Coordinates of C-alpha atoms (C1' of nucleotides) in Angstrom, one line a residue:
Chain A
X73 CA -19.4 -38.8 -2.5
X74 CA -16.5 -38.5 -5.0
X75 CA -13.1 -37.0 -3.8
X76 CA -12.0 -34.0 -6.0
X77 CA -9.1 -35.1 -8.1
X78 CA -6.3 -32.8 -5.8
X79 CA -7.4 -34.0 -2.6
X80 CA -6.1 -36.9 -0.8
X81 CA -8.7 -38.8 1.5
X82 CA -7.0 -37.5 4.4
X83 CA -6.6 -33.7 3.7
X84 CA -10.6 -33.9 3.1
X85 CA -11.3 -33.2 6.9
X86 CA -12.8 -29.6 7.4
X87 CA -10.6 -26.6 7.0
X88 CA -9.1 -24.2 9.0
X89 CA -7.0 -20.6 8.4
X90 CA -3.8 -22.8 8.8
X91 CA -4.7 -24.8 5.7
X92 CA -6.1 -22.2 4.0
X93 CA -3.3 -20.0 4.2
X94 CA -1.1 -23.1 3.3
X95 CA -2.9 -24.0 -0.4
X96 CA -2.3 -20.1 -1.0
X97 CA 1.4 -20.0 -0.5
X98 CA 1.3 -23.7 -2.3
X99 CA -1.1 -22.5 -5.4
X100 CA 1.0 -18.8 -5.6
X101 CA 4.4 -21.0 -5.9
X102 CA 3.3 -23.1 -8.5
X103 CA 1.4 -20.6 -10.6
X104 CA 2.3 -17.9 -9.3
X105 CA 1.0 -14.9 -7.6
X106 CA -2.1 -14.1 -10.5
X107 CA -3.5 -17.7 -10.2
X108 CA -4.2 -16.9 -6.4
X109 CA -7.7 -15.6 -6.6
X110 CA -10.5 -16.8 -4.0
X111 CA -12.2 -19.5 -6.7
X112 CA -9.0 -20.9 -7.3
X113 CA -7.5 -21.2 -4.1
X114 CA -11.2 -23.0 -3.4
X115 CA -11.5 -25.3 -6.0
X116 CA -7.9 -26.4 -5.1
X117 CA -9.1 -27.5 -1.6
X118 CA -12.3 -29.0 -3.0
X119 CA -14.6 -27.0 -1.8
X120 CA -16.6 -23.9 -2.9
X121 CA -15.1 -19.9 -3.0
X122 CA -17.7 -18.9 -0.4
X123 CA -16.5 -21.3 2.4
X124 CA -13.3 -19.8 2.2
X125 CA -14.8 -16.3 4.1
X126 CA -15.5 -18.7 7.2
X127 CA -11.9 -18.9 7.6
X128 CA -10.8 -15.2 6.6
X129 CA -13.0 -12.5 6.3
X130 CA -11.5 -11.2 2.5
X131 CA -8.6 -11.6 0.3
X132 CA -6.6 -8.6 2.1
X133 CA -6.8 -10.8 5.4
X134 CA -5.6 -13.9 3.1
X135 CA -2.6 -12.1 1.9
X136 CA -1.9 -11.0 5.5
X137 CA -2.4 -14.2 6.8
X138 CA -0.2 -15.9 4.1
X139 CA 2.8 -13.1 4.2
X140 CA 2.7 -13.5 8.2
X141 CA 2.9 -17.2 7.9
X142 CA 6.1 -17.0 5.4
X143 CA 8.0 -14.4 7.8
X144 CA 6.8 -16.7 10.4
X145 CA 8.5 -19.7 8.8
X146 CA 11.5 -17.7 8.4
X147 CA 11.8 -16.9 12.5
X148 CA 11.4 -20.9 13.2
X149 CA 14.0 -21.3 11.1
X150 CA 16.4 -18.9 12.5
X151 CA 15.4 -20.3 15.8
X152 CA 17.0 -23.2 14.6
X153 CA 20.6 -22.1 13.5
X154 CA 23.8 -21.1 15.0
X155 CA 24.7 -17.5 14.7
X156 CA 27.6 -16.2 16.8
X157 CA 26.9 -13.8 19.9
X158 CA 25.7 -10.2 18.5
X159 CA 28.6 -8.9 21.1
X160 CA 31.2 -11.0 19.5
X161 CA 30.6 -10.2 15.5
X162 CA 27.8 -8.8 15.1
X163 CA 27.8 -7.9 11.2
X164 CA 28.2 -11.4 11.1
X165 CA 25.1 -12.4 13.0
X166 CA 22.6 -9.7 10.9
X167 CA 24.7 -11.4 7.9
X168 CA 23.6 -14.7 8.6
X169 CA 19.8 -13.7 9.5
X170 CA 19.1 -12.0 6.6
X171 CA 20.8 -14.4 4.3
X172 CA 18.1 -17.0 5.5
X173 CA 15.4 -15.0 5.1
X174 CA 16.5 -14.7 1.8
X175 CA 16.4 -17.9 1.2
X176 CA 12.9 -18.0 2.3
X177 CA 12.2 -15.4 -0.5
X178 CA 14.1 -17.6 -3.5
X179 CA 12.0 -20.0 -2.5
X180 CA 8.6 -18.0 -2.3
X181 CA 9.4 -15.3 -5.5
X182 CA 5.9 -13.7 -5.3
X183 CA 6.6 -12.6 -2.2
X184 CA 8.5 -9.6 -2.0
X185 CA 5.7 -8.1 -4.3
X186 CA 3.2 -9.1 -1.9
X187 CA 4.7 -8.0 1.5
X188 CA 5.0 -4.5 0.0
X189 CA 1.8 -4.3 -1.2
X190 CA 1.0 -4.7 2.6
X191 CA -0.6 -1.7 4.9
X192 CA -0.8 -4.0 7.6
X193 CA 2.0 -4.8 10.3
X194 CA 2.6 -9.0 10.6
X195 CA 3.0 -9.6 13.6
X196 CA 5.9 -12.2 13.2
X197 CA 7.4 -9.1 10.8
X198 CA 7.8 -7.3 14.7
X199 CA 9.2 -10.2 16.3
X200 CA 11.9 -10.3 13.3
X201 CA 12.4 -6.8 13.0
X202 CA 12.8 -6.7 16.9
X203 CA 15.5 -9.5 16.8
X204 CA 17.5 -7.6 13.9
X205 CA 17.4 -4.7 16.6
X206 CA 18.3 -7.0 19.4
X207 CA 22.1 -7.4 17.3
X208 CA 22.8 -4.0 16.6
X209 CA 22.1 -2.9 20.3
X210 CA 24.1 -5.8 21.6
X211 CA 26.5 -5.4 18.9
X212 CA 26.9 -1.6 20.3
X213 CA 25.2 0.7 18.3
X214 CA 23.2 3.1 19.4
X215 CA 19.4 3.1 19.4
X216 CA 19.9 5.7 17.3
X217 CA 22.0 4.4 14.6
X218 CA 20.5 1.2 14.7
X219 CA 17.1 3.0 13.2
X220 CA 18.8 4.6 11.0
X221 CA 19.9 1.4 10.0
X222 CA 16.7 -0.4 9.8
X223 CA 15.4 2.4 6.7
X224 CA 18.8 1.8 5.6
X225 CA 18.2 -2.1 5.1
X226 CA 14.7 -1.4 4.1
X227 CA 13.7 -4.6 2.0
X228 CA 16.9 -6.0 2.4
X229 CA 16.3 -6.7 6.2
X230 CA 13.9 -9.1 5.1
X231 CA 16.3 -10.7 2.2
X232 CA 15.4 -8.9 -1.3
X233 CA 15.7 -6.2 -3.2
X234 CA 13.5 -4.9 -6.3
X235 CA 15.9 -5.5 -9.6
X236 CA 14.5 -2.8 -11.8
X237 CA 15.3 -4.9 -15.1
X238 CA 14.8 -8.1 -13.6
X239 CA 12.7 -9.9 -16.5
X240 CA 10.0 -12.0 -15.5
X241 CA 9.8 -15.1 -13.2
X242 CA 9.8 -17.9 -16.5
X243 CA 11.3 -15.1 -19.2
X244 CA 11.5 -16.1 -22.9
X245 CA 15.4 -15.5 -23.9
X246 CA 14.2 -12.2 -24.8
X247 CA 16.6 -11.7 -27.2
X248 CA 14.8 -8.5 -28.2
X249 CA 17.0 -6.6 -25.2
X250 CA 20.3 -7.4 -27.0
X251 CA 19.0 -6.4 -30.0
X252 CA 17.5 -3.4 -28.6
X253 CA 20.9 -2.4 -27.0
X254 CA 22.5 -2.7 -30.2
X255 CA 20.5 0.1 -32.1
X256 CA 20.6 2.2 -28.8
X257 CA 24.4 2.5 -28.1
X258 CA 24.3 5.8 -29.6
X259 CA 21.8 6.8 -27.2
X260 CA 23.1 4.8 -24.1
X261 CA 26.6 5.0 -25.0
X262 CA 27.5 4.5 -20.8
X263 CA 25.7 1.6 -20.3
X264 CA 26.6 -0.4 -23.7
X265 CA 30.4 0.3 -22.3
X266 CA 29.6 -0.9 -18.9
X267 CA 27.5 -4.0 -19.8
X268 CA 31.0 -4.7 -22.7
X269 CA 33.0 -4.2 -19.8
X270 CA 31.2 -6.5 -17.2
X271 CA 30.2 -9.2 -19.8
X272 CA 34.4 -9.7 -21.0
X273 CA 34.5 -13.0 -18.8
X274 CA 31.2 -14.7 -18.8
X275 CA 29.8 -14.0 -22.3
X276 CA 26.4 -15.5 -21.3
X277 CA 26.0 -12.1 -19.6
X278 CA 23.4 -9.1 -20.0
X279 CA 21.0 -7.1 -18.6
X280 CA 19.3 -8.7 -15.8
X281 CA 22.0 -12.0 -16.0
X282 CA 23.9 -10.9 -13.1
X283 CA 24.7 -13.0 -10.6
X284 CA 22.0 -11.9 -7.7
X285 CA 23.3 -13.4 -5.0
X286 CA 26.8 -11.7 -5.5
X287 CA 25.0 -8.0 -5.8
X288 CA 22.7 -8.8 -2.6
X289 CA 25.8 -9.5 -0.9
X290 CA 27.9 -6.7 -2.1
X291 CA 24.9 -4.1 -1.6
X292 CA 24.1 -5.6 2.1
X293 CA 28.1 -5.4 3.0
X294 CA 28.1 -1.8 1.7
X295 CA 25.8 -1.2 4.2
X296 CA 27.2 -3.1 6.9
X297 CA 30.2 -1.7 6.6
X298 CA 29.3 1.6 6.2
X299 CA 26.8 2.1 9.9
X300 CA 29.9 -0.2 11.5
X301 CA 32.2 3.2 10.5
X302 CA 29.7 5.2 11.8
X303 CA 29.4 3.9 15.0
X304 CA 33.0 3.8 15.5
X305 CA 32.8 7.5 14.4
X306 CA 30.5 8.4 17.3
X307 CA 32.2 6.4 19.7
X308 CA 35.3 8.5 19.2
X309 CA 33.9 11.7 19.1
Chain B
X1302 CA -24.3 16.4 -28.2
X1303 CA -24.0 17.1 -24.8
X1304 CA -20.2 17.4 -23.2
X1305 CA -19.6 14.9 -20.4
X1306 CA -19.2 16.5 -16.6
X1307 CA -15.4 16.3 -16.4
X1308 CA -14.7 17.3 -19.8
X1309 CA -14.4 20.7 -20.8
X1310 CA -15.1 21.5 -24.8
X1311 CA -11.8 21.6 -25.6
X1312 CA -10.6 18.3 -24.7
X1313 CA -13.3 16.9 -26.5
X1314 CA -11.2 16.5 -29.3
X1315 CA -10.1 12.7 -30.5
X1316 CA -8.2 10.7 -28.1
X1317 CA -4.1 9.9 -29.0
X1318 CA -2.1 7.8 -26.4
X1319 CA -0.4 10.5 -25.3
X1320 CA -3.7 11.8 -23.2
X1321 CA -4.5 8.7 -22.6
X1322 CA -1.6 8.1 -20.6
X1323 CA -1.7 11.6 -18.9
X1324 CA -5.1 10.8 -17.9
X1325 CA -4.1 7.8 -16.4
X1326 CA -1.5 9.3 -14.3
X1327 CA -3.7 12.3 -13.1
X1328 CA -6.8 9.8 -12.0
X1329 CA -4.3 7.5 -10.5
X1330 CA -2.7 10.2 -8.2
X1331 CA -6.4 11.7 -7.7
X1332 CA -7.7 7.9 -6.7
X1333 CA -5.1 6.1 -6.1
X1334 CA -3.7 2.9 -8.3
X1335 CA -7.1 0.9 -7.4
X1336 CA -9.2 3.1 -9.3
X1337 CA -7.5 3.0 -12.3
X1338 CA -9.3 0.7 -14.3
X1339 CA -9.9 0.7 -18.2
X1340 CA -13.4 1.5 -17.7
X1341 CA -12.9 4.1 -15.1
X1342 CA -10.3 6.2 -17.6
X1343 CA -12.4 5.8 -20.5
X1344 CA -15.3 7.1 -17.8
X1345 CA -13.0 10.0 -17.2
X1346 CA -12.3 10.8 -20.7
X1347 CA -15.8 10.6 -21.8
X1348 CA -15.7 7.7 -23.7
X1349 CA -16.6 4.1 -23.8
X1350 CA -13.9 1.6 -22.6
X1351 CA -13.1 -0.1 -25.5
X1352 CA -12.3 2.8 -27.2
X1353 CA -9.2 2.9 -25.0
X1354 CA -7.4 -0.2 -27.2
X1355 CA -7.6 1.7 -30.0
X1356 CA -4.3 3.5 -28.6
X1357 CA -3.0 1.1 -26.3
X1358 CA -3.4 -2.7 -26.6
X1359 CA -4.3 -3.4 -23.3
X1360 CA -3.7 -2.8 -19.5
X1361 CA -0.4 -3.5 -18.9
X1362 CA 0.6 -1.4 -22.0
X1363 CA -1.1 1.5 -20.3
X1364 CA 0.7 1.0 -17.0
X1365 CA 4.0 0.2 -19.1
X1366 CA 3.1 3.6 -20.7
X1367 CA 2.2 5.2 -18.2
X1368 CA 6.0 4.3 -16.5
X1369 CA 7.7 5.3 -18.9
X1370 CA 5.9 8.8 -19.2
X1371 CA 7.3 9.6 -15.6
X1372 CA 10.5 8.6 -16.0
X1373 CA 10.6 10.5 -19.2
X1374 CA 9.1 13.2 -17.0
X1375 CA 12.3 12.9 -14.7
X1376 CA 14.7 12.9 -17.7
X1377 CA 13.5 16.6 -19.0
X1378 CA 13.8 18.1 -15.7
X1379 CA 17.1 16.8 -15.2
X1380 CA 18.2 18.8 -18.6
X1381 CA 16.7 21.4 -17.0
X1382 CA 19.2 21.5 -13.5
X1383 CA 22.6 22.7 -12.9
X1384 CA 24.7 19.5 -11.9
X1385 CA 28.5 19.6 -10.8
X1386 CA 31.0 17.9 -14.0
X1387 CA 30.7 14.5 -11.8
X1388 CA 34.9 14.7 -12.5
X1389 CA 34.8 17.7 -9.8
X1390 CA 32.0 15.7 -7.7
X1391 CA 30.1 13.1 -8.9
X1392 CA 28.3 12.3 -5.6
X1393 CA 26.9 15.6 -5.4
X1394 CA 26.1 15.2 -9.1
X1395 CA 24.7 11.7 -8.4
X1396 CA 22.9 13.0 -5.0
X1397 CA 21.2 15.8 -7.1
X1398 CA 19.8 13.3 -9.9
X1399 CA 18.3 11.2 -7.9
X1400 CA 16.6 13.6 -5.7
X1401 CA 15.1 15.0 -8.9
X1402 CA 13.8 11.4 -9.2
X1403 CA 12.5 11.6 -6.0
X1404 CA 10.4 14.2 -6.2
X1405 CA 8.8 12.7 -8.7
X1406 CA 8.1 10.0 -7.1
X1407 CA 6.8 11.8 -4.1
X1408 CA 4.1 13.5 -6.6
X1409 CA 3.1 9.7 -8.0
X1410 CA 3.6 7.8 -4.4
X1411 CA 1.2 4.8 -6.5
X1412 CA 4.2 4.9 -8.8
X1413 CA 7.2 2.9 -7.3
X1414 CA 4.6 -0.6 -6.7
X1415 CA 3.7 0.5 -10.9
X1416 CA 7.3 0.4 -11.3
X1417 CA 7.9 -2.7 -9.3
X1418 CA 6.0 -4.9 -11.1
X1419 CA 6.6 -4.2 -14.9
X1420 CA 8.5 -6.9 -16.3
X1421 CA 9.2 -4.8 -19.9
X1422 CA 12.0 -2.6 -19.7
X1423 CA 11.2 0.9 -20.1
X1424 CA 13.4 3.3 -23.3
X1425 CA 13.2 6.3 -20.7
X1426 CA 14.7 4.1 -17.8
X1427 CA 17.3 3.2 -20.2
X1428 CA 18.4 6.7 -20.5
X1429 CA 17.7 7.9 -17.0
X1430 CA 20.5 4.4 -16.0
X1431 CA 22.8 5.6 -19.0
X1432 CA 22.8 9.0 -16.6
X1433 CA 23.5 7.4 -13.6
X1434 CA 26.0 5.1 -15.3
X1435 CA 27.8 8.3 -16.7
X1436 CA 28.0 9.6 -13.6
X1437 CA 29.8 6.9 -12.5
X1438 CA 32.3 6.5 -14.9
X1439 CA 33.2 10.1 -15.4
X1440 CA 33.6 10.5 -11.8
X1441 CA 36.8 7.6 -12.1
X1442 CA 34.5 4.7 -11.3
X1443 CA 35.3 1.7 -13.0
X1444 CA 32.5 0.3 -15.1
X1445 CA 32.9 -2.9 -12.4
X1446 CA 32.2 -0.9 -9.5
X1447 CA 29.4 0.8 -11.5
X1448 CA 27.7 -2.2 -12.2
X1449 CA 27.8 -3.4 -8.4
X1450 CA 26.7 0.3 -7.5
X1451 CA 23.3 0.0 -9.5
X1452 CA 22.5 -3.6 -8.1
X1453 CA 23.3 -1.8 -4.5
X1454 CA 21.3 1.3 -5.1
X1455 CA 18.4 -1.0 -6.3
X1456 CA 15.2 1.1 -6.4
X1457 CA 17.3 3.9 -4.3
X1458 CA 18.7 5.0 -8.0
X1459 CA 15.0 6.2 -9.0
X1460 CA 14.5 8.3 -5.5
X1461 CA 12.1 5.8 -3.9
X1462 CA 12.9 2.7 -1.0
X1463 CA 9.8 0.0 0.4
X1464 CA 9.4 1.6 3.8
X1465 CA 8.0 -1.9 5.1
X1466 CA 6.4 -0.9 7.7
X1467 CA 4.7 2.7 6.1
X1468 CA 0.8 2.8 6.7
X1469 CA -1.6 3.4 4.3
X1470 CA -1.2 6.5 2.0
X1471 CA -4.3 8.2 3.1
X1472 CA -4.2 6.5 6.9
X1473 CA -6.4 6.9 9.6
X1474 CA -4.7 7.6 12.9
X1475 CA -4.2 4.5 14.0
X1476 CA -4.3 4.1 17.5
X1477 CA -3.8 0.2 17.3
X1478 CA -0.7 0.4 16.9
X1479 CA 0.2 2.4 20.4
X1480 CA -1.6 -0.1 22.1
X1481 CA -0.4 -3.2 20.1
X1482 CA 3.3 -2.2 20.9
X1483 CA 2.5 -1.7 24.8
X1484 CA 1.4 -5.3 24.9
X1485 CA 3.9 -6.6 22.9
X1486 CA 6.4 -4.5 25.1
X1487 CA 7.5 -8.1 26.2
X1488 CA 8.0 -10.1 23.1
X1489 CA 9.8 -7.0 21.3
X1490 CA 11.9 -5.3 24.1
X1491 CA 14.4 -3.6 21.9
X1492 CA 12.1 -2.3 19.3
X1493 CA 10.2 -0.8 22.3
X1494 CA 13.4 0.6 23.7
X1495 CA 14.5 1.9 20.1
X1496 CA 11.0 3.8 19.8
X1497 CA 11.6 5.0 23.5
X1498 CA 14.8 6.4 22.6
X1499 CA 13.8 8.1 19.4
X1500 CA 10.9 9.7 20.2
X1501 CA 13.0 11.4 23.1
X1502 CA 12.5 15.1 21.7
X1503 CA 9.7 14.2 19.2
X1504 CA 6.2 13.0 21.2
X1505 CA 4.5 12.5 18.0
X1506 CA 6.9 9.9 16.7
X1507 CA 6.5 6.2 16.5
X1508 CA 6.5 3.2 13.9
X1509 CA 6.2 4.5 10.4
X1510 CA 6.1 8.8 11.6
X1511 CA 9.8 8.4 10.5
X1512 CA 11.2 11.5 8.7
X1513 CA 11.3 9.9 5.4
X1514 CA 13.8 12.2 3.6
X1515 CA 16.1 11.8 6.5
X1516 CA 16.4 8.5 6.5
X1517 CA 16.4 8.2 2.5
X1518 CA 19.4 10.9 2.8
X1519 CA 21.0 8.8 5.3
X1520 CA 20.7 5.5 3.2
X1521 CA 22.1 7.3 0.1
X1522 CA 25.2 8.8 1.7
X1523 CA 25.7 5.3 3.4
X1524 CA 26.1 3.9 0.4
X1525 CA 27.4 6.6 -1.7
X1526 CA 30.1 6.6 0.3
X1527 CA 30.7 3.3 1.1
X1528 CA 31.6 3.3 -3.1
X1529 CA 33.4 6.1 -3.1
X1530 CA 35.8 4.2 -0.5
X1531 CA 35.8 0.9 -2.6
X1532 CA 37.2 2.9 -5.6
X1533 CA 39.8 4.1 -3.9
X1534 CA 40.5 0.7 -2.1
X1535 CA 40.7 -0.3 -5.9
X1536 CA 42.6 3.1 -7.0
X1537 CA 45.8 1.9 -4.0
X1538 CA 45.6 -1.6 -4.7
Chain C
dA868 C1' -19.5 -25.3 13.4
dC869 C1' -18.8 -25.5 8.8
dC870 C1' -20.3 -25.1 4.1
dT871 C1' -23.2 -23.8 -0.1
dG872 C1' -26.3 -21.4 -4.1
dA873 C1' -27.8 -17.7 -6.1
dA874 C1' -27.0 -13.1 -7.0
dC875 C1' -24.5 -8.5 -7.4
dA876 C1' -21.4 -5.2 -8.9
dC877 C1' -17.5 -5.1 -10.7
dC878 C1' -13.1 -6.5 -13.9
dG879 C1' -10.2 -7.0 -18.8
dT880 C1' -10.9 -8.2 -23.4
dT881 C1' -12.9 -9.9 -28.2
dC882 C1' -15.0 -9.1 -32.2
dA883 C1' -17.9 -7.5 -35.6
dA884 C1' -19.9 -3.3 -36.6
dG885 C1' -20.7 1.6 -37.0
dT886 C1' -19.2 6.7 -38.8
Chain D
dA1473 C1' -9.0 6.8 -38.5
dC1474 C1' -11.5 6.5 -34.5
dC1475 C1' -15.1 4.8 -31.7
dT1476 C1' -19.0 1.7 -30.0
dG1477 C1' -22.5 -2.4 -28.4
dA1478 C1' -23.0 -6.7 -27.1
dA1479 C1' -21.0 -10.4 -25.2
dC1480 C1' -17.6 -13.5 -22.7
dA1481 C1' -15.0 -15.2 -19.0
dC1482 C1' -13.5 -13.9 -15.2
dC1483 C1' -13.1 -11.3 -10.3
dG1484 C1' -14.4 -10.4 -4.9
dT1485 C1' -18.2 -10.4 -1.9
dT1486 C1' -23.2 -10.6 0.5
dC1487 C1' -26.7 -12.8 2.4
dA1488 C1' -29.9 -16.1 3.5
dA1489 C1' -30.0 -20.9 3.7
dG1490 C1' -28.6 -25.6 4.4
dT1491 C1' -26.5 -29.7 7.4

DNA sequence: ACCTGAACACCGTTCAAGT
DNA sequence: ACCTGAACACCGTTCAAGT
């Protein structure tokens, strides 16, 4: 008869996928993606790890279920926000789209890791992916182009990109990697020149301290830029 | 006294990391990442698992050694090629490094989500970047536009991109998804018509039968030269 | 309709011990 | 120096059973 000690009275009415999937992306934000196992995800919604298989039938379906949600989230939200016509600026529009689903990913950091572990296609991934089509065809590119452009994007359509020396989520200074870097100029002479270069203005600066946001948006106008020349190329030809 | 079934005789010799690791690899790309376990490898090298932390201190060290093994495997074949000077071409000379990596990746295709989700840096990554970062610079890069060219390359530099929507390594045929995109044909009209367009000549084509290469080609060149025109943007200014 | 208990076949890892 | 046995604290999952 005693409420567990993370459940309000109210939120003690029976479960459902909905909340399930909810206490997962919840339980993976605070503790990250590792502390998301079926037993913990149960005991956080007061109740035992077997009732959990009513709702989805195994942890691959939870991770669907929870990655279809998050995309899911993301398309309300665009839903909700003015983006000019795809006819009138359309770099503008996939801009502004995939900057908010990137916003969706800062805020969920286990995710990225999670939707490419997928083998499944989420269904609210189509509808997204079919709206970042929708611009490019209304923007004037060809079919075409336009799927060349979609492997072009690849993660970045949905907002993120792997940083190979990102360090982890709650790094320790890690002041082993200047260190390191020191005794390995001789080896690395390139990057220790590059990383003296960069690091002249904001001396806070090293591997993995870059600004994020600044090389998503370089990276992603590269891009842009680059299939909006080669449309223009095969419109003149 | 008897030799265990996958071992021949001379093999059976004591254990150094170095096998270790190489075992590792070669039941991971036999079984894919899921089966390699630390009592599966010491299984396969005829051994009891715990013999395995004598020469590694625990899992993520083996997968941290195991990374850094195939990028040191990219490193020697690169000695090994004939690159352009990158001051006559360093596209080409970039182009041809990275493929290398490629094709290493295409042997281990477990290996980029390995890669992805180490947190330690790697010493052989450190060389194969100082390569890349050479490249750069001795092709009349600034170190600047260096640095934004590795965040925009991302994974791209070691020859692999998330193709989001890829199924299963081994998949099944999967009919499903034929069917599921002639219902949806409504809520996803333009990702219908793209598909429609594309497979044109190819029947067999539809989400995820892509031509990987070609489209990894394509997202290169995009952005190799989309950098090769910002340096000389930089070069007039 | 929704949840549970007991049990199974797996994990990674420790520690003290063997040769 | 190299390997092992026994044990611990975890996993995901099944199945028959409870209300």
């Amino acid at each position: 008869m005693t409420t567990q000690p993370s459940e309000t009275v109210e939120t003690r009415r029976p479960l459902n996928k909905e909340r399930v999937l909810k206490a997962a992306i919840d339980l993976a934000d605070r503790e990250g993606i590792r502390a998301l196992t079926m037993r913990r995800l149960a005991e956080e919604l007061g109740v035992e790890a077997m009732s959990l298989y009513y709702h989805v039938s195994n942890k691959e379906a939870l991770l669907d279920g929870v990655v279809d949600m998050i995309v899911g989230e993301i398309n309300s939200e665009l839903a909700t926000i003015d983006v000019p016509r795809p006819e009138d600026d359309w770099k503008r529009a996939m801009r502004m789209r995939i900057l908010t689903a990137r916003e969706m990913m800062l805020r969920h950091r286990w995710a990225p890791n999670v939707i490419e572990e997928r083998t499944t296609i989420s269904p609210q991934m189509v509808l997204y992916f079919d709206g970042l089509i929708e611009i490019f065809h209304r923007g004037g590119l060809s079919y075409d182009l336009a799927h060349h452009a979609m492997h072009a994007l690849g993660s970045r359509a949905l907002g993120f990109t792997q940083e190979l020396f990102e360090p982890d989520e709650q790094a320790e200074p890690d002041v082993s990697s200047d260190a390191m870097l020191e005794t390995m100029s001789d080896h690395v002479p390139y990057l220790v020149a590059m990383l003296n270069d960069i690091t002249h203005d904001e001396p806070e600066t090293t591997l993995g301290w870059c600004d994020d946001q600044t090389e998503f948006l370089f990276g992603l106008d590269l891009i842009l830029d680059g299939l909006e020349r080669r449309g223009e190329e095969a419109d003149g030809a």
